[in-house]
C-alpha cells in the first residue's frame, strides 16, 4: 500500500489499484469503513481514470460504455424533443437552445455563450423531464429542476481556487461536478467533489465528466442526491441497465423511458 501511495508511475498505480479492487469494494460496502476509502486509497485524488477503472472492474466493458455510446445516438435528440412538450420557462428555453446549438452558433450568440454546452444542456433537460424527488414533509414546496441543477454541476471561472471553493462548502453535499472554464460553454477542466474531497475527471468533455460522476456513486457506494434521485435512477436502469427490476422507480421514470424508447 505504501508503494501505491508514493509511486509516481501511473501505469503501476493503476495496476496496483486493480489488484486491490476487491479489498476496496469490501471497504466501501462497510458503513464503518466507507468514509475512509479516500484516506486509504488517496490516488483517486491525483490520478485520473481510476473511477472508470473500478466501475469497469465491477460491471465489465459493455456496461461501462453504455452512457457514452447510447446518449448521443439513442437518447439526446429524443430528450430535447420531449423537453419541448414541457410548460415553457426561460431556463428551459435556454437549455433547449443550448442543447440544439452547434459550436459555431454558440460563438455567435451571447445567450448560448453563457449557457452550458450541448451535451450537458441535454443532460440537464433530462432533469427537467424527470423532476426532482419530493423532499418530505419537513420541506414543503416542490424543488425546481433549475434548483436541483446546482446539486449536479457548479461553474467556476478558470483560475478560481478549488481549495477555496471546497473550504466554502458548509453543508454536506453529495457527489457533484465542479466545472472550471472561461464560461459555461467553454469548460477546460472538470473535477468531482465528494465530502470536500477533490477527484479529477479524466475526461475534458461534459458528457465524459458526467459519465465519471455517475460511476463514482457505485465506486464509492454513495447514495444519489435526493433531488437528483429520479434522474439518476433513469440513467442507471434505462441507459446502463443496472439492477433492472430491483430498483424502486417513480412512475415518471417509467413514463419517460417508455416515451424515449418508443
Short mmCIF file of C-alpha atoms in Angstrom, two decimals:
data_model
loop_
_atom_site.label_atom_id
_atom_site.label_comp_id
_atom_site.label_asym_id
_atom_site.label_seq_id
_atom_site.Cartn_x
_atom_site.Cartn_y
_atom_site.Cartn_z
CA UNK A 1 0.00 0.00 0.00
CA UNK A 2 2.84 2.41 0.79
CA UNK A 3 4.26 1.80 -2.69
CA UNK A 4 0.96 2.80 -4.28
CA UNK A 5 0.62 5.92 -2.14
CA UNK A 6 4.00 7.31 -3.14
CA UNK A 7 4.56 5.80 -6.58
CA UNK A 8 4.77 8.30 -9.45
CA UNK A 9 4.29 5.84 -12.31
CA UNK A 10 0.66 5.96 -13.41
CA UNK A 11 0.64 2.51 -15.02
CA UNK A 12 1.97 0.94 -11.82
CA UNK A 13 -0.63 2.77 -9.73
CA UNK A 14 -3.48 1.58 -11.95
CA UNK A 15 -2.22 -1.99 -11.83
CA UNK A 16 -1.98 -1.86 -8.02
CA UNK A 17 -5.49 -0.42 -7.89
CA UNK A 18 -6.73 -3.38 -9.94
CA UNK A 19 -5.10 -5.80 -7.51
CA UNK A 20 -6.71 -4.09 -4.51
CA UNK A 21 -10.16 -3.75 -6.11
CA UNK A 22 -11.90 -6.43 -4.01
CA UNK A 23 -10.45 -5.03 -0.81
CA UNK A 24 -11.73 -1.59 -1.78
CA UNK A 25 -15.19 -2.92 -2.63
CA UNK A 26 -15.45 -4.57 0.76
CA UNK A 27 -14.37 -1.33 2.37
CA UNK A 28 -16.91 0.92 0.59
CA UNK A 29 -19.71 -1.51 1.43
CA UNK A 30 -18.79 -1.43 5.12
CA UNK A 31 -20.59 1.52 6.75
CA UNK A 32 -17.90 1.87 9.39
CA UNK A 33 -15.07 1.95 6.85
CA UNK A 34 -16.60 3.54 3.75
CA UNK A 35 -15.83 7.13 4.78
CA UNK A 36 -12.11 6.29 4.92
CA UNK A 37 -11.75 4.96 1.36
CA UNK A 38 -10.08 8.11 0.04
CA UNK A 39 -7.72 8.10 3.01
CA UNK A 40 -6.75 4.51 2.32
CA UNK A 41 -6.65 4.98 -1.45
CA UNK A 42 -5.65 8.63 -1.94
CA UNK A 43 -4.53 8.18 -5.55
CA UNK A 44 -8.14 8.74 -6.63
CA UNK A 45 -7.36 12.38 -5.86
CA UNK A 46 -4.42 12.78 -8.22
CA UNK A 47 -4.54 10.01 -10.83
CA UNK A 48 -7.22 10.41 -13.48
CA UNK A 49 -9.22 7.44 -14.70
CA UNK A 50 -9.38 5.38 -11.51
CA UNK A 51 -13.15 5.80 -11.15
CA UNK A 52 -13.70 4.47 -14.66
CA UNK A 53 -11.32 1.58 -13.98
CA UNK A 54 -13.10 0.49 -10.80
CA UNK A 55 -16.51 0.75 -12.47
CA UNK A 56 -15.22 -1.35 -15.37
CA UNK A 57 -13.92 -3.97 -12.95
CA UNK A 58 -17.29 -4.05 -11.20
CA UNK A 59 -19.58 -4.20 -14.24
CA UNK A 60 -17.49 -5.03 -17.30
CA UNK A 61 -16.71 -3.18 -20.51
CA UNK A 62 -20.14 -3.44 -22.15
CA UNK A 63 -22.00 -1.85 -19.25
CA UNK A 64 -19.29 0.75 -18.62
CA UNK A 65 -19.50 2.02 -22.21
CA UNK A 66 -23.28 2.41 -22.38
CA UNK A 67 -23.78 6.08 -21.50
CA UNK A 68 -21.09 7.42 -23.80
CA UNK A 69 -22.30 5.13 -26.57
CA UNK A 70 -26.06 5.47 -26.19
CA UNK A 71 -26.60 9.09 -25.11
CA UNK A 72 -25.52 10.71 -28.41
CA UNK A 73 -27.17 8.10 -30.63
CA UNK A 74 -30.33 7.00 -28.80
CA UNK A 75 -31.30 9.48 -26.11
CA UNK A 76 -30.05 13.01 -26.66
CA UNK A 77 -32.31 14.12 -29.52
CA UNK A 78 -35.33 12.41 -28.00
CA UNK A 79 -34.75 14.16 -24.68
CA UNK A 80 -34.58 17.50 -26.48
CA UNK A 81 -37.79 16.81 -28.39
CA UNK A 82 -39.66 15.66 -25.28
CA UNK A 83 -38.47 18.76 -23.42
CA UNK A 84 -40.27 20.91 -25.97
CA UNK A 85 -43.58 19.48 -24.73
CA UNK A 86 -42.98 20.75 -21.17
CA UNK A 87 -44.51 24.01 -19.91
CA UNK A 88 -42.28 26.79 -21.17
CA UNK A 89 -39.93 28.73 -18.90
CA UNK A 90 -36.95 30.98 -19.51
CA UNK A 91 -34.49 28.42 -18.10
CA UNK A 92 -35.99 25.60 -20.14
CA UNK A 93 -35.93 27.56 -23.40
CA UNK A 94 -32.26 28.48 -22.94
CA UNK A 95 -31.37 24.85 -22.22
CA UNK A 96 -33.16 23.68 -25.35
CA UNK A 97 -31.37 26.32 -27.44
CA UNK A 98 -28.01 25.32 -25.96
CA UNK A 99 -28.69 21.61 -26.44
CA UNK A 100 -29.54 22.12 -30.11
CA UNK A 101 -26.77 24.61 -30.87
CA UNK A 102 -23.64 23.82 -32.86
CA UNK A 103 -20.27 25.08 -31.65
CA UNK A 104 -20.30 27.71 -34.42
CA UNK A 105 -23.69 29.01 -33.30
CA UNK A 106 -22.57 29.21 -29.68
CA UNK A 107 -19.68 31.51 -30.59
CA UNK A 108 -22.07 33.93 -32.29
CA UNK A 109 -24.83 34.11 -29.67
CA UNK A 110 -24.46 35.79 -26.26
CA UNK A 111 -27.22 33.68 -24.69
CA UNK A 112 -25.68 30.43 -25.91
CA UNK A 113 -22.19 31.52 -24.82
CA UNK A 114 -23.42 31.96 -21.26
CA UNK A 115 -25.11 28.54 -21.19
CA UNK A 116 -23.77 25.01 -20.84
CA UNK A 117 -22.55 23.13 -23.90
CA UNK A 118 -24.86 20.94 -25.95
CA UNK A 119 -24.26 17.63 -24.15
CA UNK A 120 -24.52 18.97 -20.61
CA UNK A 121 -27.58 21.03 -21.53
CA UNK A 122 -29.26 17.87 -22.79
CA UNK A 123 -28.42 16.05 -19.54
CA UNK A 124 -29.97 18.90 -17.56
CA UNK A 125 -33.03 18.72 -19.82
CA UNK A 126 -33.45 15.14 -18.61
CA UNK A 127 -33.62 16.60 -15.11
CA UNK A 128 -36.49 18.81 -16.29
CA UNK A 129 -38.25 15.81 -17.83
CA UNK A 130 -37.86 13.78 -14.64
CA UNK A 131 -38.50 16.29 -11.84
CA UNK A 132 -36.63 16.29 -8.54
CA UNK A 133 -37.91 13.93 -5.88
CA UNK A 134 -40.15 15.26 -3.13
CA UNK A 135 -38.20 16.49 -0.14
CA UNK A 136 -40.51 15.22 2.56
CA UNK A 137 -42.99 16.87 4.91
CA UNK A 138 -40.39 19.00 6.65
CA UNK A 139 -39.56 20.72 3.38
CA UNK A 140 -42.82 21.76 1.77
CA UNK A 141 -42.85 23.04 -1.77
CA UNK A 142 -41.53 21.48 -4.89
CA UNK A 143 -37.88 21.88 -5.78
CA UNK A 144 -37.47 23.06 -9.35
CA UNK A 145 -35.19 21.38 -11.85
CA UNK A 146 -33.21 24.63 -12.05
CA UNK A 147 -32.60 24.47 -8.30
CA UNK A 148 -31.68 20.79 -8.49
CA UNK A 149 -29.18 21.57 -11.27
CA UNK A 150 -26.97 23.28 -8.68
CA UNK A 151 -26.59 19.93 -6.95
CA UNK A 152 -25.42 18.37 -10.21
CA UNK A 153 -22.87 20.84 -11.56
CA UNK A 154 -21.34 24.10 -10.32
CA UNK A 155 -19.48 26.53 -12.58
CA UNK A 156 -16.39 28.47 -11.53
CA UNK A 157 -14.17 30.61 -13.72
CA UNK A 158 -10.73 29.34 -14.62
CA UNK A 159 -8.22 30.47 -12.04
CA UNK A 160 -10.64 30.04 -9.16
CA UNK A 161 -9.04 28.23 -6.25
CA UNK A 162 -10.61 24.79 -5.94
CA UNK A 163 -9.40 24.66 -2.35
CA UNK A 164 -11.23 27.88 -1.52
CA UNK A 165 -14.39 26.52 -3.12
CA UNK A 166 -14.14 23.34 -1.07
CA UNK A 167 -13.45 25.29 2.12
CA UNK A 168 -16.56 27.39 1.49
CA UNK A 169 -18.83 24.33 1.50
CA UNK A 170 -20.82 24.46 4.72
CA UNK A 171 -23.26 21.67 4.02
CA UNK A 172 -22.60 18.01 3.42
CA UNK A 173 -23.20 17.75 -0.30
CA UNK A 174 -23.20 14.50 -2.14
CA UNK A 175 -21.27 13.99 -5.34
CA UNK A 176 -21.34 16.83 -7.85
CA UNK A 177 -19.28 18.23 -10.70
CA UNK A 178 -17.23 21.38 -10.43
CA UNK A 179 -16.73 22.83 -13.92
CA UNK A 180 -13.84 25.24 -14.47
CA UNK A 181 -13.66 27.36 -17.59
CA UNK A 182 -13.84 30.81 -19.14
CA UNK A 183 -17.62 30.42 -19.41
CA UNK A 184 -20.21 27.67 -19.06
CA UNK A 185 -19.99 26.82 -22.74
CA UNK A 186 -16.20 26.52 -22.59
CA UNK A 187 -15.07 24.26 -19.76
CA UNK A 188 -11.40 23.29 -19.56
CA UNK A 189 -11.46 21.05 -16.50
CA UNK A 190 -13.98 19.03 -14.51
CA UNK A 191 -13.48 17.68 -11.01
CA UNK A 192 -15.78 15.66 -8.78
CA UNK A 193 -16.43 16.91 -5.26
CA UNK A 194 -17.20 14.30 -2.61
CA UNK A 195 -17.38 15.32 1.06
CA UNK A 196 -14.93 18.19 0.49
CA UNK A 197 -12.54 15.87 -1.34
CA UNK A 198 -11.49 16.69 -4.92
CA UNK A 199 -11.29 13.92 -7.52
CA UNK A 200 -10.08 14.92 -11.00
CA UNK A 201 -12.03 13.78 -14.04
CA UNK A 202 -10.06 12.17 -16.83
CA UNK A 203 -12.46 13.48 -19.45
CA UNK A 204 -12.48 17.12 -20.52
CA UNK A 205 -15.87 16.76 -22.22
CA UNK A 206 -19.06 17.40 -20.29
CA UNK A 207 -20.62 14.05 -21.22
CA UNK A 208 -17.45 12.20 -20.25
CA UNK A 209 -17.26 14.05 -16.93
CA UNK A 210 -20.92 13.30 -16.20
CA UNK A 211 -20.24 9.65 -17.01
CA UNK A 212 -17.48 9.65 -14.38
CA UNK A 213 -19.73 11.44 -11.89
CA UNK A 214 -22.44 8.82 -12.25
CA UNK A 215 -19.96 5.97 -11.95
CA UNK A 216 -18.47 7.49 -8.79
CA UNK A 217 -21.73 6.70 -6.97
CA UNK A 218 -21.05 3.00 -7.49
CA UNK A 219 -17.30 3.15 -6.96
CA UNK A 220 -17.76 4.84 -3.57
CA UNK A 221 -21.18 3.29 -2.79
CA UNK A 222 -22.66 6.77 -2.37
CA UNK A 223 -26.41 7.33 -2.43
CA UNK A 224 -27.91 9.64 -5.03
CA UNK A 225 -28.71 13.18 -4.02
CA UNK A 226 -32.42 13.17 -3.22
CA UNK A 227 -33.08 16.00 -5.67
CA UNK A 228 -31.41 14.03 -8.47
CA UNK A 229 -32.61 10.59 -7.46
CA UNK A 230 -35.23 10.14 -10.19
CA UNK A 231 -32.89 11.28 -12.94
CA UNK A 232 -30.04 9.07 -11.74
CA UNK A 233 -32.39 6.11 -11.39
CA UNK A 234 -33.42 6.56 -15.03
CA UNK A 235 -29.78 6.62 -16.12
CA UNK A 236 -28.99 3.57 -14.00
CA UNK A 237 -31.85 1.35 -15.16
CA UNK A 238 -32.57 2.65 -18.65
CA UNK A 239 -29.15 3.59 -20.03
CA UNK A 240 -26.69 1.48 -18.03
CA UNK A 241 -29.33 -1.22 -17.40
CA UNK A 242 -28.05 -1.92 -13.89
CA UNK A 243 -30.33 -3.70 -11.39
CA UNK A 244 -33.40 -3.53 -13.62
CA UNK A 245 -36.44 -4.61 -11.62
CA UNK A 246 -34.54 -4.37 -8.34
CA UNK A 247 -34.63 -0.58 -8.01
CA UNK A 248 -37.71 1.33 -6.93
CA UNK A 249 -38.64 3.70 -9.76
CA UNK A 250 -41.09 6.57 -9.76
CA UNK A 251 -43.95 6.39 -12.28
CA UNK A 252 -42.37 9.35 -14.09
CA UNK A 253 -39.16 7.39 -14.69
CA UNK A 254 -41.13 4.56 -16.28
CA UNK A 255 -43.19 7.03 -18.32
CA UNK A 256 -40.16 8.84 -19.74
CA UNK A 257 -38.44 5.54 -20.52
CA UNK A 258 -41.49 4.42 -22.49
CA UNK A 259 -41.53 7.68 -24.43
CA UNK A 260 -37.83 7.72 -25.24
CA UNK A 261 -37.60 4.07 -26.22
CA UNK A 262 -40.83 4.07 -28.25
#
